[in-house]
CSV table of N, CA and C in Angstrom, one decimal:
chain,number,residue,atom,x,y,z
A,1012,MET,N,0.8,-1.2,0.0
A,1012,MET,CA,0.0,0.0,0.0
A,1012,MET,C,0.9,1.2,0.0
A,1013,CYS,N,0.6,2.2,-0.8
A,1013,CYS,CA,1.3,3.4,-0.9
A,1013,CYS,C,0.6,4.6,-0.2
A,1014,VAL,N,1.2,5.1,0.8
A,1014,VAL,CA,0.6,6.2,1.6
A,1014,VAL,C,1.5,7.5,1.3
A,1015,PRO,N,0.9,8.6,0.8
A,1015,PRO,CA,1.7,9.8,0.6
A,1015,PRO,C,2.3,10.2,2.0
A,1016,ARG,N,3.5,10.7,2.0
A,1016,ARG,CA,4.1,11.1,3.2
A,1016,ARG,C,4.3,12.6,3.2
A,1017,ARG,N,4.2,13.2,4.3
A,1017,ARG,CA,4.5,14.6,4.5
A,1017,ARG,C,6.0,14.8,4.6
A,1018,GLU,N,6.5,15.9,4.3
A,1018,GLU,CA,8.0,16.2,4.4
A,1018,GLU,C,8.5,15.8,5.8
A,1019,GLY,N,9.5,15.0,5.8
A,1019,GLY,CA,10.2,14.6,7.1
A,1019,GLY,C,9.4,13.6,7.9
A,1020,GLU,N,8.5,12.9,7.4
A,1020,GLU,CA,7.8,11.8,8.1
A,1020,GLU,C,7.9,10.5,7.5
A,1021,ARG,N,7.8,9.4,8.3
A,1021,ARG,CA,7.7,8.1,7.8
A,1021,ARG,C,6.8,7.3,8.6
A,1022,ARG,N,6.3,6.2,8.1
A,1022,ARG,CA,5.3,5.4,8.8
A,1022,ARG,C,6.1,4.5,9.8
A,1023,ARG,N,5.5,4.2,10.9
A,1023,ARG,CA,6.0,3.3,11.9
A,1023,ARG,C,4.8,2.6,12.6
A,1024,ARG,N,4.9,1.3,12.7
A,1024,ARG,CA,3.9,0.6,13.4
A,1024,ARG,C,4.2,0.6,14.9
A,1025,SER,N,3.1,0.7,15.7
A,1025,SER,CA,3.2,0.6,17.1
A,1025,SER,C,2.4,-0.6,17.6
A,1026,GLY,N,2.8,-1.2,18.7
A,1026,GLY,CA,2.1,-2.3,19.2
A,1026,GLY,C,2.6,-3.6,18.6
A,1027,ARG,N,2.0,-4.7,19.0
A,1027,ARG,CA,2.5,-6.1,18.6
A,1027,ARG,C,1.9,-6.4,17.3
A,1028,ARG,N,2.6,-7.3,16.6
A,1028,ARG,CA,2.0,-7.8,15.3
A,1028,ARG,C,0.8,-8.6,15.5
A,1029,GLY,N,-0.2,-8.5,14.6
A,1029,GLY,CA,-1.4,-9.3,14.7
A,1029,GLY,C,-2.3,-8.8,15.8
A,1030,SER,N,-2.0,-7.7,16.4
A,1030,SER,CA,-2.9,-7.2,17.5
A,1030,SER,C,-3.7,-5.9,17.0
A,1031,GLY,N,-3.8,-5.7,15.7
A,1031,GLY,CA,-4.5,-4.6,15.2
A,1031,GLY,C,-3.7,-3.3,15.5
A,1032,ALA,N,-2.4,-3.4,15.2
A,1032,ALA,CA,-1.4,-2.3,15.5
A,1032,ALA,C,-1.8,-1.1,14.8
A,1033,GLN,N,-1.6,0.0,15.5
A,1033,GLN,CA,-1.9,1.3,14.9
A,1033,GLN,C,-0.7,1.9,14.1
A,1034,VAL,N,-1.0,2.6,13.1
A,1034,VAL,CA,0.1,3.2,12.3
A,1034,VAL,C,0.2,4.7,12.8
A,1035,ARG,N,1.4,5.0,13.2
A,1035,ARG,CA,1.6,6.4,13.6
A,1035,ARG,C,2.7,7.0,12.8
A,1036,ARG,N,2.8,8.3,12.8
A,1036,ARG,CA,3.9,9.0,12.1
A,1036,ARG,C,4.8,9.6,13.0
A,1037,HIS,N,6.1,9.6,12.7
A,1037,HIS,CA,7.1,10.3,13.5
A,1037,HIS,C,8.0,11.1,12.6
A,1038,ARG,N,8.7,12.0,13.2
A,1038,ARG,CA,9.6,12.9,12.4
A,1038,ARG,C,10.9,12.2,12.0
A,1039,VAL,N,11.4,12.5,10.9
A,1039,VAL,CA,12.7,11.9,10.4
A,1039,VAL,C,13.5,13.1,10.0
A,1040,ASP,N,14.8,13.0,10.3
A,1040,ASP,CA,15.7,14.1,9.8
A,1040,ASP,C,15.9,14.0,8.3
A,1041,SER,N,15.3,14.9,7.6
A,1041,SER,CA,15.3,14.9,6.2
A,1041,SER,C,16.7,15.2,5.6
A,1042,SER,N,17.6,15.8,6.4
A,1042,SER,CA,18.9,16.1,5.9
A,1042,SER,C,19.7,14.8,5.7
A,1043,ARG,N,19.3,13.7,6.4
A,1043,ARG,CA,20.0,12.4,6.3
A,1043,ARG,C,19.5,11.7,5.0
A,1044,GLY,N,18.4,12.1,4.5
A,1044,GLY,CA,17.9,11.5,3.3
A,1044,GLY,C,17.2,10.1,3.6
A,1045,ASP,N,16.6,10.0,4.8
A,1045,ASP,CA,16.0,8.7,5.1
A,1045,ASP,C,14.8,8.3,4.2
A,1046,ARG,N,14.1,9.3,3.8
A,1046,ARG,CA,12.9,9.0,2.9
A,1046,ARG,C,12.9,10.1,1.8
A,1047,LEU,N,12.3,9.7,0.7
A,1047,LEU,CA,12.0,10.7,-0.3
A,1047,LEU,C,10.6,11.3,0.1
A,1048,SER,N,10.6,12.6,0.2
A,1048,SER,CA,9.3,13.2,0.6
A,1048,SER,C,8.3,13.1,-0.5
A,1049,GLY,N,7.1,12.7,-0.1
A,1049,GLY,CA,6.0,12.6,-1.0
A,1049,GLY,C,6.1,11.5,-2.0
A,1050,ALA,N,7.1,10.7,-2.0
A,1050,ALA,CA,7.3,9.7,-3.1
A,1050,ALA,C,6.8,8.3,-2.5
A,1051,CYS,N,6.2,7.6,-3.4
A,1051,CYS,CA,5.8,6.2,-3.0
A,1051,CYS,C,6.8,5.3,-3.5
A,1052,ARG,N,7.2,4.3,-2.6
A,1052,ARG,CA,8.2,3.3,-3.0
A,1052,ARG,C,7.4,2.2,-3.8
A,1053,MET,N,7.9,1.9,-4.9
A,1053,MET,CA,7.3,0.9,-5.8
A,1053,MET,C,8.3,-0.3,-5.9
A,1054,SER,N,7.8,-1.4,-5.9
A,1054,SER,CA,8.7,-2.6,-6.1
A,1054,SER,C,9.1,-2.7,-7.5
A,1055,THR,N,10.3,-3.3,-7.7
A,1055,THR,CA,10.8,-3.6,-9.1
A,1055,THR,C,10.1,-4.8,-9.6
A,1056,ARG,N,9.7,-4.8,-10.8
A,1056,ARG,CA,9.1,-6.0,-11.3
A,1056,ARG,C,10.1,-6.8,-12.1
A,1057,SER,N,10.1,-8.1,-12.0
A,1057,SER,CA,11.0,-8.9,-12.8
A,1057,SER,C,10.3,-9.7,-13.8
A,1058,LEU,N,11.0,-10.0,-14.9
A,1058,LEU,CA,10.4,-10.8,-16.0
A,1058,LEU,C,11.2,-12.1,-16.0
A,1059,PHE,N,10.6,-13.2,-15.9
A,1059,PHE,CA,11.2,-14.5,-15.9
A,1059,PHE,C,10.8,-15.2,-17.2
A,1060,ARG,N,11.8,-15.8,-17.8
A,1060,ARG,CA,11.5,-16.6,-19.0
A,1060,ARG,C,12.1,-17.9,-18.8
A,1061,PHE,N,11.3,-18.9,-19.0
A,1061,PHE,CA,11.7,-20.3,-18.8
A,1061,PHE,C,12.1,-20.9,-20.1
A,1062,VAL,N,13.2,-21.5,-20.2
A,1062,VAL,CA,13.7,-22.2,-21.4
A,1062,VAL,C,14.1,-23.6,-21.1
A,1063,SER,N,14.1,-24.4,-22.1
A,1063,SER,CA,14.6,-25.8,-21.9
A,1063,SER,C,16.1,-25.8,-22.1
A,1064,TRP,N,16.7,-26.5,-21.2
A,1064,TRP,CA,18.2,-26.7,-21.3
A,1064,TRP,C,18.5,-28.1,-21.5
A,1065,THR,N,19.6,-28.4,-22.2
A,1065,THR,CA,20.0,-29.7,-22.5
A,1065,THR,C,21.5,-29.8,-22.2
A,1066,VAL,N,21.9,-30.9,-21.7
A,1066,VAL,CA,23.4,-31.2,-21.5
A,1066,VAL,C,23.8,-32.2,-22.5
A,1067,LYS,N,24.9,-31.9,-23.3
A,1067,LYS,CA,25.3,-32.8,-24.3
A,1067,LYS,C,26.8,-32.8,-24.3
A,1068,PRO,N,27.4,-33.8,-25.0
A,1068,PRO,CA,28.9,-33.9,-25.0
A,1068,PRO,C,29.4,-32.6,-25.8
A,1069,ASP,N,30.5,-32.1,-25.2
A,1069,ASP,CA,31.2,-30.9,-25.8
A,1069,ASP,C,32.2,-31.4,-26.9
A,1070,ARG,N,31.8,-31.2,-28.2
A,1070,ARG,CA,32.6,-31.7,-29.3
A,1070,ARG,C,33.4,-30.6,-29.9
A,1071,GLU,N,33.5,-29.4,-29.3
A,1071,GLU,CA,34.2,-28.3,-29.8
A,1071,GLU,C,35.7,-28.6,-29.8
A,1072,PRO,N,36.5,-28.0,-30.7
A,1072,PRO,CA,37.9,-28.3,-30.8
A,1072,PRO,C,38.7,-27.9,-29.5
A,1073,ASP,N,38.1,-26.8,-28.8
A,1073,ASP,CA,38.8,-26.3,-27.6
A,1073,ASP,C,38.3,-27.0,-26.3
A,1074,ALA,N,37.4,-28.0,-26.5
A,1074,ALA,CA,36.9,-28.7,-25.3
A,1074,ALA,C,38.0,-29.5,-24.5
A,1075,ALA,N,37.7,-29.7,-23.3
A,1075,ALA,CA,38.7,-30.5,-22.5
A,1075,ALA,C,38.7,-31.9,-23.0
A,1076,PRO,N,39.9,-32.5,-22.9
A,1076,PRO,CA,40.0,-33.9,-23.4
A,1076,PRO,C,39.3,-34.9,-22.5
A,1077,VAL,N,39.0,-36.1,-23.1
A,1077,VAL,CA,38.4,-37.2,-22.3
A,1077,VAL,C,39.6,-37.8,-21.5
A,1078,THR,N,39.4,-38.0,-20.2
A,1078,THR,CA,40.4,-38.6,-19.4
A,1078,THR,C,39.9,-39.8,-18.7
A,1079,HIS,N,40.9,-40.7,-18.3
A,1079,HIS,CA,40.6,-42.0,-17.7
A,1079,HIS,C,41.3,-42.2,-16.4
A,1080,LEU,N,40.6,-42.9,-15.5
A,1080,LEU,CA,41.2,-43.1,-14.2
A,1080,LEU,C,40.7,-44.5,-13.7
A,1081,TYR,N,41.5,-45.2,-13.0
A,1081,TYR,CA,41.1,-46.5,-12.3
A,1081,TYR,C,41.4,-46.3,-10.9
A,1082,ARG,N,40.5,-46.8,-10.0
A,1082,ARG,CA,40.6,-46.7,-8.6
A,1082,ARG,C,40.4,-48.1,-8.0
A,1083,CYS,N,41.3,-48.5,-7.1
A,1083,CYS,CA,41.2,-49.8,-6.5
A,1083,CYS,C,40.1,-49.7,-5.4
A,1084,THR,N,39.1,-50.6,-5.5
A,1084,THR,CA,38.0,-50.6,-4.5
A,1084,THR,C,38.0,-51.9,-3.6
A,1085,SER,N,39.2,-52.6,-3.7
A,1085,SER,CA,39.3,-53.9,-2.9
A,1085,SER,C,39.4,-53.5,-1.4
A,1086,GLU,N,38.9,-54.4,-0.5
A,1086,GLU,CA,38.9,-54.2,0.9
A,1086,GLU,C,39.8,-55.2,1.5
A,1087,ASP,N,40.5,-54.8,2.7
A,1087,ASP,CA,41.3,-55.8,3.4
A,1087,ASP,C,40.4,-56.5,4.4
A,1088,GLU,N,40.9,-57.3,5.3
A,1088,GLU,CA,40.2,-58.1,6.3
A,1088,GLU,C,39.4,-57.2,7.2
A,1089,ALA,N,39.9,-56.0,7.5
A,1089,ALA,CA,39.2,-55.1,8.4
A,1089,ALA,C,38.1,-54.3,7.8
A,1090,GLY,N,38.0,-54.4,6.4
A,1090,GLY,CA,36.9,-53.7,5.7
A,1090,GLY,C,37.4,-52.3,5.2
A,1091,ASN,N,38.7,-52.0,5.3
A,1091,ASN,CA,39.2,-50.8,4.8
A,1091,ASN,C,39.4,-50.9,3.3
A,1092,VAL,N,38.9,-49.9,2.5
A,1092,VAL,CA,39.1,-49.8,1.1
A,1092,VAL,C,40.5,-49.3,0.7
A,1093,CYS,N,41.2,-50.0,-0.2
A,1093,CYS,CA,42.5,-49.6,-0.6
A,1093,CYS,C,42.5,-48.1,-1.1
A,1094,GLY,N,41.7,-47.8,-2.1
A,1094,GLY,CA,41.5,-46.5,-2.6
A,1094,GLY,C,42.7,-45.9,-3.5
A,1095,ALA,N,43.7,-46.8,-3.8
A,1095,ALA,CA,44.8,-46.3,-4.7
A,1095,ALA,C,44.2,-46.0,-6.1
A,1096,GLU,N,44.8,-45.0,-6.7
A,1096,GLU,CA,44.3,-44.5,-8.0
A,1096,GLU,C,45.4,-44.4,-9.0
A,1097,SER,N,45.1,-44.7,-10.3
A,1097,SER,CA,46.0,-44.4,-11.4
A,1097,SER,C,46.0,-42.9,-11.6
A,1098,ALA,N,47.0,-42.4,-12.3
A,1098,ALA,CA,47.0,-41.0,-12.7
A,1098,ALA,C,45.9,-40.8,-13.7
A,1099,ARG,N,45.3,-39.6,-13.7
A,1099,ARG,CA,44.2,-39.3,-14.7
A,1099,ARG,C,44.9,-39.0,-16.0
A,1100,THR,N,44.7,-39.8,-17.0
A,1100,THR,CA,45.4,-39.6,-18.3
A,1100,THR,C,44.4,-39.6,-19.5
A,1101,GLU,N,44.9,-39.0,-20.6
A,1101,GLU,CA,44.1,-39.0,-21.8
A,1101,GLU,C,44.1,-40.4,-22.5
A,1102,ASP,N,45.2,-41.1,-22.1
A,1102,ASP,CA,45.4,-42.5,-22.7
A,1102,ASP,C,44.7,-43.5,-21.8
A,1103,GLY,N,43.6,-44.1,-22.2
A,1103,GLY,CA,43.0,-45.1,-21.4
A,1103,GLY,C,43.8,-46.3,-21.2
A,1104,ALA,N,44.7,-46.7,-22.1
A,1104,ALA,CA,45.5,-47.9,-22.0
A,1104,ALA,C,46.5,-47.7,-20.8
A,1105,SER,N,47.1,-46.6,-20.6
A,1105,SER,CA,48.0,-46.4,-19.5
A,1105,SER,C,47.3,-46.5,-18.2
A,1106,ALA,N,46.1,-46.0,-18.1
A,1106,ALA,CA,45.4,-46.1,-16.8
A,1106,ALA,C,45.0,-47.6,-16.6
A,1107,GLU,N,44.7,-48.3,-17.6
A,1107,GLU,CA,44.4,-49.7,-17.5
A,1107,GLU,C,45.7,-50.5,-17.1
A,1108,ASP,N,46.8,-50.1,-17.7
A,1108,ASP,CA,48.1,-50.8,-17.3
A,1108,ASP,C,48.3,-50.6,-15.8
A,1109,TRP,N,48.0,-49.4,-15.3
A,1109,TRP,CA,48.2,-49.2,-13.8
A,1109,TRP,C,47.4,-50.2,-13.0
A,1110,ALA,N,46.1,-50.4,-13.4
A,1110,ALA,CA,45.3,-51.4,-12.7
A,1110,ALA,C,45.8,-52.8,-12.7
A,1111,LEU,N,46.4,-53.2,-13.9
A,1111,LEU,CA,46.9,-54.5,-14.0
A,1111,LEU,C,48.2,-54.7,-13.2
A,1112,ARG,N,49.1,-53.6,-13.2
A,1112,ARG,CA,50.3,-53.7,-12.3
A,1112,ARG,C,49.9,-53.7,-10.9
A,1113,HIS,N,48.9,-52.9,-10.5
A,1113,HIS,CA,48.5,-52.9,-9.1
A,1113,HIS,C,47.9,-54.3,-8.6
A,1114,ALA,N,47.2,-54.9,-9.5
A,1114,ALA,CA,46.7,-56.3,-9.2
A,1114,ALA,C,47.8,-57.3,-9.1
A,1115,ALA,N,48.9,-57.1,-10.0
A,1115,ALA,CA,50.0,-58.0,-9.9
A,1115,ALA,C,50.8,-57.8,-8.6
A,1116,GLU,N,50.9,-56.6,-8.2
A,1116,GLU,CA,51.6,-56.3,-6.9
A,1116,GLU,C,50.8,-56.7,-5.7
A,1117,ASN,N,49.5,-56.7,-5.8
A,1117,ASN,CA,48.6,-57.0,-4.7
A,1117,ASN,C,47.6,-58.0,-5.1
A,1118,PRO,N,47.9,-59.3,-5.1
A,1118,PRO,CA,47.0,-60.3,-5.6
A,1118,PRO,C,45.6,-60.3,-5.1
A,1119,ASP,N,45.4,-59.8,-3.9
A,1119,ASP,CA,44.0,-59.7,-3.3
A,1119,ASP,C,43.2,-58.6,-3.8
A,1120,HIS,N,43.8,-57.6,-4.5
A,1120,HIS,CA,43.2,-56.5,-5.0
A,1120,HIS,C,42.6,-56.7,-6.4
A,1121,ARG,N,41.4,-57.1,-6.5
A,1121,ARG,CA,40.8,-57.5,-7.8
A,1121,ARG,C,39.6,-56.6,-8.2
A,1122,SER,N,39.2,-55.7,-7.3
A,1122,SER,CA,38.0,-54.8,-7.6
A,1122,SER,C,38.5,-53.4,-7.9
A,1123,TYR,N,38.0,-52.9,-9.1
A,1123,TYR,CA,38.4,-51.5,-9.5
A,1123,TYR,C,37.2,-50.8,-10.0
A,1124,ALA,N,37.3,-49.5,-9.9
A,1124,ALA,CA,36.2,-48.6,-10.4
A,1124,ALA,C,36.9,-47.8,-11.6
A,1125,TYR,N,36.2,-47.7,-12.7
A,1125,TYR,CA,36.7,-47.0,-13.8
A,1125,TYR,C,36.0,-45.7,-13.9
A,1126,ALA,N,36.7,-44.6,-13.9
A,1126,ALA,CA,36.1,-43.2,-13.9
A,1126,ALA,C,36.6,-42.4,-15.1
A,1127,PRO,N,35.9,-42.5,-16.2
A,1127,PRO,CA,36.2,-41.6,-17.3
A,1127,PRO,C,35.6,-40.2,-17.0
A,1128,GLU,N,36.3,-39.2,-17.5
A,1128,GLU,CA,35.8,-37.8,-17.4
A,1128,GLU,C,35.6,-37.3,-18.8
A,1129,LEU,N,34.3,-37.0,-19.1
A,1129,LEU,CA,34.0,-36.5,-20.5
A,1129,LEU,C,33.5,-35.1,-20.4
A,1130,PRO,N,34.0,-34.2,-21.3
A,1130,PRO,CA,33.5,-32.8,-21.2
A,1130,PRO,C,32.1,-32.7,-21.8
A,1131,TYR,N,31.2,-32.0,-21.0
A,1131,TYR,CA,29.8,-31.8,-21.5
A,1131,TYR,C,29.6,-30.3,-21.4
A,1132,VAL,N,28.6,-29.9,-22.1
A,1132,VAL,CA,28.2,-28.5,-22.2
A,1132,VAL,C,26.7,-28.3,-22.1
A,1133,ALA,N,26.2,-27.3,-21.3
A,1133,ALA,CA,24.8,-27.1,-21.2
A,1133,ALA,C,24.4,-26.1,-22.3
A,1134,THR,N,23.3,-26.3,-23.0
A,1134,THR,CA,22.9,-25.5,-24.1
A,1134,THR,C,21.4,-25.4,-24.1
A,1135,THR,N,20.9,-24.3,-24.8
A,1135,THR,CA,19.5,-24.1,-25.0
A,1135,THR,C,19.2,-23.7,-26.4
A,1136,PRO,N,18.0,-23.9,-26.9
A,1136,PRO,CA,17.8,-23.6,-28.3
A,1136,PRO,C,18.0,-22.2,-28.7
A,1137,GLU,N,17.9,-21.2,-27.8
A,1137,GLU,CA,18.2,-19.8,-28.1
A,1137,GLU,C,19.6,-19.6,-28.6
A,1138,LEU,N,20.5,-20.5,-28.2
A,1138,LEU,CA,21.9,-20.4,-28.6
A,1138,LEU,C,22.1,-20.7,-30.1
A,1139,PHE,N,21.0,-21.2,-30.7
A,1139,PHE,CA,21.0,-21.5,-32.1
A,1139,PHE,C,20.0,-20.7,-32.9
A,1140,GLY,N,19.9,-19.4,-32.5
A,1140,GLY,CA,19.1,-18.5,-33.2
A,1140,GLY,C,17.6,-18.7,-32.9
A,1141,GLY,N,17.2,-19.2,-31.8
A,1141,GLY,CA,15.8,-19.4,-31.4
A,1141,GLY,C,15.2,-20.6,-32.0
A,1142,HIS,N,16.0,-21.4,-32.7
A,1142,HIS,CA,15.4,-22.6,-33.3
A,1142,HIS,C,16.1,-23.8,-32.7
A,1143,PRO,N,15.4,-25.0,-32.7
A,1143,PRO,CA,16.0,-26.2,-32.2
A,1143,PRO,C,17.4,-26.4,-32.9
A,1144,GLU,N,18.3,-27.1,-32.2
A,1144,GLU,CA,19.6,-27.4,-32.8
A,1144,GLU,C,19.4,-28.3,-34.0
A,1145,PRO,N,20.1,-28.0,-35.1
A,1145,PRO,CA,20.0,-28.7,-36.3
A,1145,PRO,C,20.4,-30.2,-36.1
A,1146,GLU,N,19.7,-31.1,-36.9
A,1146,GLU,CA,20.0,-32.5,-36.8
A,1146,GLU,C,21.5,-32.7,-37.2
A,1147,GLY,N,22.1,-33.7,-36.5
A,1147,GLY,CA,23.5,-34.0,-36.8
A,1147,GLY,C,24.5,-33.1,-36.1
A,1148,ALA,N,24.0,-32.1,-35.4
A,1148,ALA,CA,25.0,-31.1,-34.8
A,1148,ALA,C,25.4,-31.7,-33.4
A,1149,ALA,N,24.7,-32.6,-32.9
A,1149,ALA,CA,25.0,-33.1,-31.5
A,1149,ALA,C,26.1,-34.1,-31.5
């Protein structure tokens, strides 16, 4: 609700909330600029637009490379997970070689997790001139 204010006044509620509190006016030092005299404060309106987003593989030339990693998930007698990892490399064969060497050095370690990392990009049809992405571009 917008109530016109007199120079140097602002609204203040007295009493407890929900108890039919009265509105009273009190003086404000206008030199401090606490209120604009006679102006109504209006809220800013926002415009929201909802669009459909899609996540797809990033096939751009400057995209991050696909990387590979193996992690040992074998447990000892106490239930502790080994957790040893290969280096994250672009060459999947070298990560796999690490897993085979680790298994040879630790015959009880036979469980591994393979964690490839692929670059993805979030996109929306507006990025393609307001039209759906052309066929074969994905």
